Amino acid sequence: MKDIEIAQKSEMLPITQIAQKVGIKAEAIEPYGNYKAKITQTSKTADSQGKLILVTAVSPTPAGEGKSTVTIGLADALSAAGKKTMIALREPSLGPVMGAKGGATGGGYSQVLPMEDINLHFTGDMHALTTANNTLAALIDNHLQQGNELGLDPRQIVWKRVLDINDRALRHIVIGMGGKSSGVVRQDGFDITVASELMAILCLAKDLADLKARIAKILVGYTYDGQPVTVSQLGVEGAITTLLKDALKPNLVQTLEHTPTLIHGGPFANIAHGCNSVLATKTALNLADYTVTEAGFGSDLGAEKFLDIKTPVLGKTPDTIVIVATVRALKMNGGVVKTDLEQEDLPALQAGFSNLKRHIQAMSQYGVPVVVAINQFATDSQNELERLQEMCQAVGVPVEVSNAWALGSQGASKLAETVLSSCQQASSFKPLYAQNSSLEEKILTVVSKIYQAKNVVYSKKALQQLQEFKERGWDQLPVCMAKTQYSFSDDPKLLGAPKDFEIHVREFVPKLGAGFIVALTGNVLTMPGLPKKPAANGIDIDENGKITGLF
Amino acid sequence: MKDIEIAQKSEMLPITQIAQKVGIKAEAIEPYGNYKAKITQTSKTADSQGKLILVTAVSPTPAGEGKSTVTIGLADALSAAGKKTMIALREPSLGPVMGAKGGATGGGYSQVLPMEDINLHFTGDMHALTTANNTLAALIDNHLQQGNELGLDPRQIVWKRVLDINDRALRHIVIGMGGKSSGVVRQDGFDITVASELMAILCLAKDLADLKARIAKILVGYTYDGQPVTVSQLGVEGAITTLLKDALKPNLVQTLEHTPTLIHGGPFANIAHGCNSVLATKTALNLADYTVTEAGFGSDLGAEKFLDIKTPVLGKTPDTIVIVATVRALKMNGGVVKTDLEQEDLPALQAGFSNLKRHIQAMSQYGVPVVVAINQFATDSQNELERLQEMCQAVGVPVEVSNAWALGSQGASKLAETVLSSCQQASSFKPLYAQNSSLEEKILTVVSKIYQAKNVVYSKKALQQLQEFKERGWDQLPVCMAKTQYSFSDDPKLLGAPKDFEIHVREFVPKLGAGFIVALTGNVLTMPGLPKKPAANGIDIDENGKITGLF
């Protein structure tokens, strides 16, 4: 059965009932239809925090890891074991839904609902971000048009426009044509909405006041004489914040098994920090005894940023880190091509285990207990599953197979037990680097400790920027490494656990509102394209509103 | 007191209670927060239709007419008189809110609530339209990129992108730069979302199936050998319709006096037909005994299109047409400049009355009783108000002063009485032209009977298109005249009641999905710009979410 069919057959509880489960009163939510709501206030205070479980994964491959599926299955299993549990997940982007990508709401019998709505417009957060981002862009170009008091250099405007659409033709454009009344001609481009700095800001803001303060700090460009210009100089942080007032409120939905789930914010895990909003995680921690959340891509990208960028703002560190691995992904890391994945291949599995091992090493440095969850696929052989468990045990890490995709909470009950006992262990979180160390020190720490690279090579431009940022006082901010998700190195083809490689920092991008400096180690595509046969061609809706072909 | 202050001080009823007033059950609405809802189904059938009151106006001037204020005040007064009343209004566009424009939710003590939400993201309809429009655009450019099987000519793509933002720099752009992987280079441009054909389609669709059928017919461009290409040839009408499934449902809100109000859809009244959705009007007619609705701009543009384009789809004609006039607007039509409006000027009022008179003549031809509502401003002198009433009486039209802005329903109680008795009169609707007459005949009819022009002059291009459309079978569609709203002529400076003028048709734009042919008589700006001091600079939100400076 397809995911959408399972979803359409299942019965949801009214969202007010889901809210009640974790003690949210009816007056503290704003319903969006009967099965979605925004949480406007939570009654508990920050000191009654539950346990936090961070789900991450091995390096992603085209075989799929099913991180969300494990997250949902684990939470459902915790709920089934009588624990007051909530999930905090990222919001899917609509653009890729029309392209080739599956949904971002789990799969099989571990899904969040209503899956069609969540994958389409949901509660409008993405659209509010698109509007806020592009309103700021229009105000910048209007400043150029109306006399350019600030002396903004049209060649040095860094604030791009966005759409939540895969539209390669908008990557590089020329705007302002058509004569004097239609703007100043300049080169520009659109990113996909989730790549907007506003998305990262929304996910790091503690409240409306913090949101506004961060927006005021956004760097929009430079003057002709090279001075940075921020939103506060344009005087429009109030208007942009106003456009995001509802988007800032976490969204409540439910799993197939009715576990309350917050889905809120979804920044990239390369040019941004890749986790759902601080507000959603905080809300879950305040309401539930166990919060299960996930970070983007593999642990080297998503989890590292969760721990080094989000955790300091959140004020709470994980009690257990779950690394999701699959036999298939490890076999691909061990050299098997996608079409051969269905055949048992123990040597390849063994070779690919090096990748999981390095993720375990990376995560173990934070002083938080680590658990491996093997997300079972129907094509995995029993031998392969057993061998993978043995290898994990050999390196001293608790490991469990999860079959939540096929069985829901039942398939993750053992994993839940293991995670519960892991959460009782002493966790003594150690930050990877000191917040006040220099940008270079931070990069070197991430690159040597997490990636196990031998050193960092800076381009001439990056070296100039390091000097410039020091002078501007920007180099005390955390670093956000933009690297390929497929490898620990910056070469997407070096799978497994590459050795003796260098990390090349090409350029820095200051994200002063989000509060981090992005280090680009390669080309990051911030506006995807559509494939030759877009998913859109298979999507349909009948006269009763029933959708087919969505996934 | 500012509109936003009145709005913020008033108490709203829960939207479920508003729904109950007109017999909508709780299960037939989807709440969006506590004070907005989408109506998913109505129980009554089309034959239990109430009375329909169409509110239109004299030619707009910078002095403001207050059509929405009168519409809301009249409906509140009908409610206060014990009549089961609903309002059907257009949705405001967000773009102009950040520019210079006031809200589109009435004013003073005749407003719809929650005004901030309605003027900002509301229930996301505009954003859904933006997304659907731009998804189609991305699919078209992807078709070019991926081999161009249909042979679409990049120079002849007529489907533009849209944003709900005033952004002049996007009017004329070049896209697809950046090399082979980033699209095909071509000239393009963005319109504001309300100018999208999808908006017109949403407002004319009878149901989901009709929506999809209309989307399939949209003309996206021409092949290299000049053949039209439609959405159905791209095979994506299902996906585009899926993106609009919720946007198609009418939105329920309330007035300050709790009259149930549907706000749904808001197409331009020049390049489109300028009325709220057929579904909203139909829903109101089914639920209430009196439905008050409005059309865009003056009667020559909005009401003409309501009667000639919307009415045939709606299957119901108005029982009374209310023409809103103000002393100020007529004085401007009589030659007074805006800064001198506060001085009594009876000769100018008398001269400007010619404009109202022509609107009365235009509307009287449809066989529907006409009433004039004088929307009172604080600066109007008693002499002026009396003189205007006398002039109306002299031409045999019932007239009442409305002071709903200052007094709410009380200020419109006499107008309500007059409208009620007008609705009891025999109304024998006569269409202006036969649907199967030729495009030229339709244009000549509108131009001679409504505008009182002496003839129509076609450009060379328009003449070629007339021939082409005949061959393609498109010339049986209704005409949608795109003309300046300031004058009956196509010259915005000819105020009052110009004579002996010609109407110049420059070009036709086929809107095959909406089902009409736009006749352009001048330059229509479909992407507004921001002013030197944008409203955005005055908008703010505090840490508790209280918005200031919105209007």
mmCIF file of C-alpha atoms in Angstrom, chain A residues 184-372:
data_model
loop_
_atom_site.group_PDB
_atom_site.id
_atom_site.type_symbol
_atom_site.label_atom_id
_atom_site.label_comp_id
_atom_site.label_asym_id
_atom_site.label_seq_id
_atom_site.Cartn_x
_atom_site.Cartn_y
_atom_site.Cartn_z
ATOM 1 C CA VAL A 184 17.247 49.647 -11.283
ATOM 2 C CA VAL A 185 18.775 46.969 -13.519
ATOM 3 C CA ARG A 186 20.880 44.438 -11.625
ATOM 4 C CA GLN A 187 21.696 40.751 -11.477
ATOM 5 C CA ASP A 188 19.648 38.759 -8.974
ATOM 6 C CA GLY A 189 18.328 35.271 -8.386
ATOM 7 C CA PHE A 190 15.752 33.223 -6.528
ATOM 8 C CA ASP A 191 16.513 30.573 -3.912
ATOM 9 C CA ILE A 192 14.010 28.052 -2.634
ATOM 10 C CA THR A 193 12.207 29.420 0.439
ATOM 11 C CA VAL A 194 13.778 27.010 2.939
ATOM 12 C CA ALA A 195 17.167 28.484 1.971
ATOM 13 C CA SER A 196 16.110 31.955 3.115
ATOM 14 C CA GLU A 197 17.932 33.324 6.146
ATOM 15 C CA LEU A 198 14.474 34.149 7.488
ATOM 16 C CA MET A 199 13.810 30.413 7.798
ATOM 17 C CA ALA A 200 16.964 29.959 9.898
ATOM 18 C CA ILE A 201 15.972 32.981 11.977
ATOM 19 C CA LEU A 202 12.445 31.702 12.555
ATOM 20 C CA CYS A 203 13.948 28.444 13.780
ATOM 21 C CA LEU A 204 16.362 30.111 16.191
ATOM 22 C CA ALA A 205 14.128 32.888 17.571
ATOM 23 C CA LYS A 206 13.060 32.517 21.188
ATOM 24 C CA ASP A 207 10.049 34.823 20.858
ATOM 25 C CA LEU A 208 8.619 37.700 18.808
ATOM 26 C CA ALA A 209 11.030 40.232 20.294
ATOM 27 C CA ASP A 210 14.019 38.005 19.506
ATOM 28 C CA LEU A 211 12.646 37.443 15.996
ATOM 29 C CA LYS A 212 12.474 41.193 15.397
ATOM 30 C CA ALA A 213 15.929 41.792 16.864
ATOM 31 C CA ARG A 214 17.400 39.116 14.581
ATOM 32 C CA ILE A 215 15.617 40.442 11.502
ATOM 33 C CA ALA A 216 16.977 43.932 12.246
ATOM 34 C CA LYS A 217 20.515 42.493 12.074
ATOM 35 C CA ILE A 218 20.154 40.836 8.648
ATOM 36 C CA LEU A 219 22.857 41.922 6.209
ATOM 37 C CA VAL A 220 21.192 42.975 2.947
ATOM 38 C CA GLY A 221 24.219 44.274 1.069
ATOM 39 C CA TYR A 222 27.077 46.753 1.047
ATOM 40 C CA THR A 223 27.410 50.416 0.185
ATOM 41 C CA TYR A 224 29.543 51.624 -2.711
ATOM 42 C CA ASP A 225 32.371 52.113 -0.210
ATOM 43 C CA GLY A 226 32.032 48.611 1.189
ATOM 44 C CA GLN A 227 30.129 49.225 4.403
ATOM 45 C CA PRO A 228 27.565 46.577 5.420
ATOM 46 C CA VAL A 229 23.878 47.598 5.327
ATOM 47 C CA THR A 230 21.364 45.858 7.579
ATOM 48 C CA VAL A 231 17.578 45.722 7.754
ATOM 49 C CA SER A 232 17.559 48.105 10.707
ATOM 50 C CA GLN A 233 19.045 50.792 8.453
ATOM 51 C CA LEU A 234 16.078 50.328 6.111
ATOM 52 C CA GLY A 235 13.777 50.563 9.138
ATOM 53 C CA VAL A 236 11.484 47.720 8.123
ATOM 54 C CA GLU A 237 12.119 45.016 10.757
ATOM 55 C CA GLY A 238 8.689 45.753 12.262
ATOM 56 C CA ALA A 239 6.872 45.115 8.985
ATOM 57 C CA ILE A 240 8.838 41.951 8.220
ATOM 58 C CA THR A 241 8.242 40.616 11.734
ATOM 59 C CA THR A 242 4.531 41.411 11.401
ATOM 60 C CA LEU A 243 4.413 39.186 8.317
ATOM 61 C CA LEU A 244 5.857 36.325 10.399
ATOM 62 C CA LYS A 245 3.735 36.665 13.532
ATOM 63 C CA ASP A 246 1.709 33.521 12.892
ATOM 64 C CA ALA A 247 4.519 31.581 11.242
ATOM 65 C CA LEU A 248 6.411 31.809 14.554
ATOM 66 C CA LYS A 249 3.800 29.706 16.347
ATOM 67 C CA PRO A 250 4.529 25.934 16.369
ATOM 68 C CA ASN A 251 2.126 23.662 14.459
ATOM 69 C CA LEU A 252 0.487 20.709 16.179
ATOM 70 C CA VAL A 253 -0.505 17.557 14.279
ATOM 71 C CA GLN A 254 -0.564 13.828 15.119
ATOM 72 C CA THR A 255 0.981 10.545 14.074
ATOM 73 C CA LEU A 256 -1.049 7.600 12.749
ATOM 74 C CA GLU A 257 -1.048 6.407 16.381
ATOM 75 C CA HIS A 258 -2.073 9.866 17.667
ATOM 76 C CA THR A 259 1.219 10.957 19.243
ATOM 77 C CA PRO A 260 1.174 14.775 19.441
ATOM 78 C CA THR A 261 3.672 16.124 16.916
ATOM 79 C CA LEU A 262 5.032 19.612 16.385
ATOM 80 C CA ILE A 263 6.098 20.349 12.813
ATOM 81 C CA HIS A 264 7.681 23.734 12.589
ATOM 82 C CA GLY A 265 10.384 25.293 10.454
ATOM 83 C CA GLY A 266 12.707 23.508 8.076
ATOM 84 C CA PRO A 267 15.993 25.200 7.194
ATOM 85 C CA PHE A 268 18.608 23.576 4.929
ATOM 86 C CA ALA A 269 21.258 21.549 6.775
ATOM 87 C CA ASN A 270 24.135 22.917 4.705
ATOM 88 C CA ILE A 271 23.760 26.684 4.311
ATOM 89 C CA ALA A 272 21.675 26.707 7.511
ATOM 90 C CA HIS A 273 21.434 24.607 10.657
ATOM 91 C CA GLY A 274 18.876 22.032 9.522
ATOM 92 C CA CYS A 275 16.633 21.603 12.579
ATOM 93 C CA ASN A 276 13.032 22.438 13.424
ATOM 94 C CA SER A 277 12.372 25.584 15.460
ATOM 95 C CA VAL A 278 13.716 26.206 18.934
ATOM 96 C CA LEU A 279 10.162 27.191 19.900
ATOM 97 C CA ALA A 280 8.733 23.829 18.832
ATOM 98 C CA THR A 281 11.425 21.842 20.633
ATOM 99 C CA LYS A 282 11.036 24.020 23.726
ATOM 100 C CA THR A 283 7.268 23.632 23.675
ATOM 101 C CA ALA A 284 7.574 19.846 23.410
ATOM 102 C CA LEU A 285 10.139 19.723 26.229
ATOM 103 C CA ASN A 286 7.813 21.736 28.447
ATOM 104 C CA LEU A 287 4.772 19.608 27.743
ATOM 105 C CA ALA A 288 6.066 16.054 27.381
ATOM 106 C CA ASP A 289 8.351 13.771 29.373
ATOM 107 C CA TYR A 290 10.057 12.567 26.192
ATOM 108 C CA THR A 291 10.667 14.674 23.095
ATOM 109 C CA VAL A 292 11.940 12.982 19.954
ATOM 110 C CA THR A 293 13.399 15.313 17.352
ATOM 111 C CA GLU A 294 15.583 14.972 14.281
ATOM 112 C CA ALA A 295 18.313 16.874 12.489
ATOM 113 C CA GLY A 296 18.949 17.079 8.735
ATOM 114 C CA PHE A 297 21.228 14.882 6.582
ATOM 115 C CA GLY A 298 23.914 12.812 8.380
ATOM 116 C CA SER A 299 25.291 13.505 11.853
ATOM 117 C CA ASP A 300 28.296 15.402 10.409
ATOM 118 C CA LEU A 301 25.940 18.097 9.085
ATOM 119 C CA GLY A 302 22.595 18.095 10.895
ATOM 120 C CA ALA A 303 23.464 16.791 14.333
ATOM 121 C CA GLU A 304 26.697 18.791 14.565
ATOM 122 C CA LYS A 305 24.676 21.934 13.899
ATOM 123 C CA PHE A 306 21.943 20.895 16.288
ATOM 124 C CA LEU A 307 24.567 20.503 19.006
ATOM 125 C CA ASP A 308 26.765 23.501 18.169
ATOM 126 C CA ILE A 309 24.255 26.057 16.854
ATOM 127 C CA LYS A 310 20.786 25.164 18.159
ATOM 128 C CA THR A 311 21.653 23.776 21.591
ATOM 129 C CA PRO A 312 23.136 27.028 22.955
ATOM 130 C CA VAL A 313 19.896 28.851 22.056
ATOM 131 C CA LEU A 314 17.623 26.033 23.198
ATOM 132 C CA GLY A 315 19.296 25.789 26.602
ATOM 133 C CA LYS A 316 18.868 22.015 26.695
ATOM 134 C CA THR A 317 21.130 19.253 25.444
ATOM 135 C CA PRO A 318 20.038 15.798 24.244
ATOM 136 C CA ASP A 319 19.785 12.891 26.682
ATOM 137 C CA THR A 320 20.346 10.357 23.913
ATOM 138 C CA ILE A 321 21.454 10.570 20.292
ATOM 139 C CA VAL A 322 19.959 7.936 17.970
ATOM 140 C CA ILE A 323 21.882 7.267 14.753
ATOM 141 C CA VAL A 324 19.702 5.749 12.051
ATOM 142 C CA ALA A 325 21.459 3.319 9.726
ATOM 143 C CA THR A 326 20.142 1.020 7.044
ATOM 144 C CA VAL A 327 21.688 -2.071 5.534
ATOM 145 C CA ARG A 328 21.054 -0.525 2.121
ATOM 146 C CA ALA A 329 22.737 2.808 2.837
ATOM 147 C CA LEU A 330 25.775 1.103 4.361
ATOM 148 C CA LYS A 331 26.035 -1.272 1.403
ATOM 149 C CA MET A 332 26.044 1.751 -0.904
ATOM 150 C CA ASN A 333 28.722 3.319 1.294
ATOM 151 C CA GLY A 334 30.542 0.013 0.837
ATOM 152 C CA GLY A 335 30.470 0.321 -2.952
ATOM 153 C CA VAL A 336 27.237 -1.392 -4.068
ATOM 154 C CA VAL A 337 25.236 0.400 -6.762
ATOM 155 C CA LYS A 338 21.555 1.112 -6.229
ATOM 156 C CA THR A 339 20.282 -1.540 -8.626
ATOM 157 C CA ASP A 340 22.169 -4.306 -6.805
ATOM 158 C CA LEU A 341 20.927 -3.448 -3.327
ATOM 159 C CA GLU A 342 18.433 -6.280 -3.081
ATOM 160 C CA GLN A 343 21.137 -8.947 -3.095
ATOM 161 C CA GLU A 344 22.731 -9.934 0.190
ATOM 162 C CA ASP A 345 26.267 -8.559 0.335
ATOM 163 C CA LEU A 346 27.976 -8.990 3.685
ATOM 164 C CA PRO A 347 31.433 -7.808 2.577
ATOM 165 C CA ALA A 348 29.975 -4.556 1.249
ATOM 166 C CA LEU A 349 27.998 -4.116 4.441
ATOM 167 C CA GLN A 350 31.170 -4.624 6.433
ATOM 168 C CA ALA A 351 33.028 -2.090 4.291
ATOM 169 C CA GLY A 352 30.189 0.431 4.538
ATOM 170 C CA PHE A 353 30.021 0.047 8.303
ATOM 171 C CA SER A 354 33.045 2.356 8.386
ATOM 172 C CA ASN A 355 30.642 5.171 7.657
ATOM 173 C CA LEU A 356 28.369 4.362 10.596
ATOM 174 C CA LYS A 357 31.411 3.926 12.807
ATOM 175 C CA ARG A 358 32.639 7.392 11.999
ATOM 176 C CA HIS A 359 29.218 8.881 12.762
ATOM 177 C CA ILE A 360 29.300 7.043 16.106
ATOM 178 C CA GLN A 361 32.756 8.490 16.792
ATOM 179 C CA ALA A 362 31.594 11.959 15.827
ATOM 180 C CA MET A 363 28.584 11.889 18.121
ATOM 181 C CA SER A 364 30.360 10.212 21.036
ATOM 182 C CA GLN A 365 32.529 13.280 21.534
ATOM 183 C CA TYR A 366 29.623 15.326 22.891
ATOM 184 C CA GLY A 367 29.295 13.240 26.073
ATOM 185 C CA VAL A 368 25.750 12.139 25.227
ATOM 186 C CA PRO A 369 24.823 8.408 25.115
ATOM 187 C CA VAL A 370 24.517 7.103 21.540
ATOM 188 C CA VAL A 371 22.153 4.375 20.271
ATOM 189 C CA VAL A 372 22.074 2.913 16.752
#
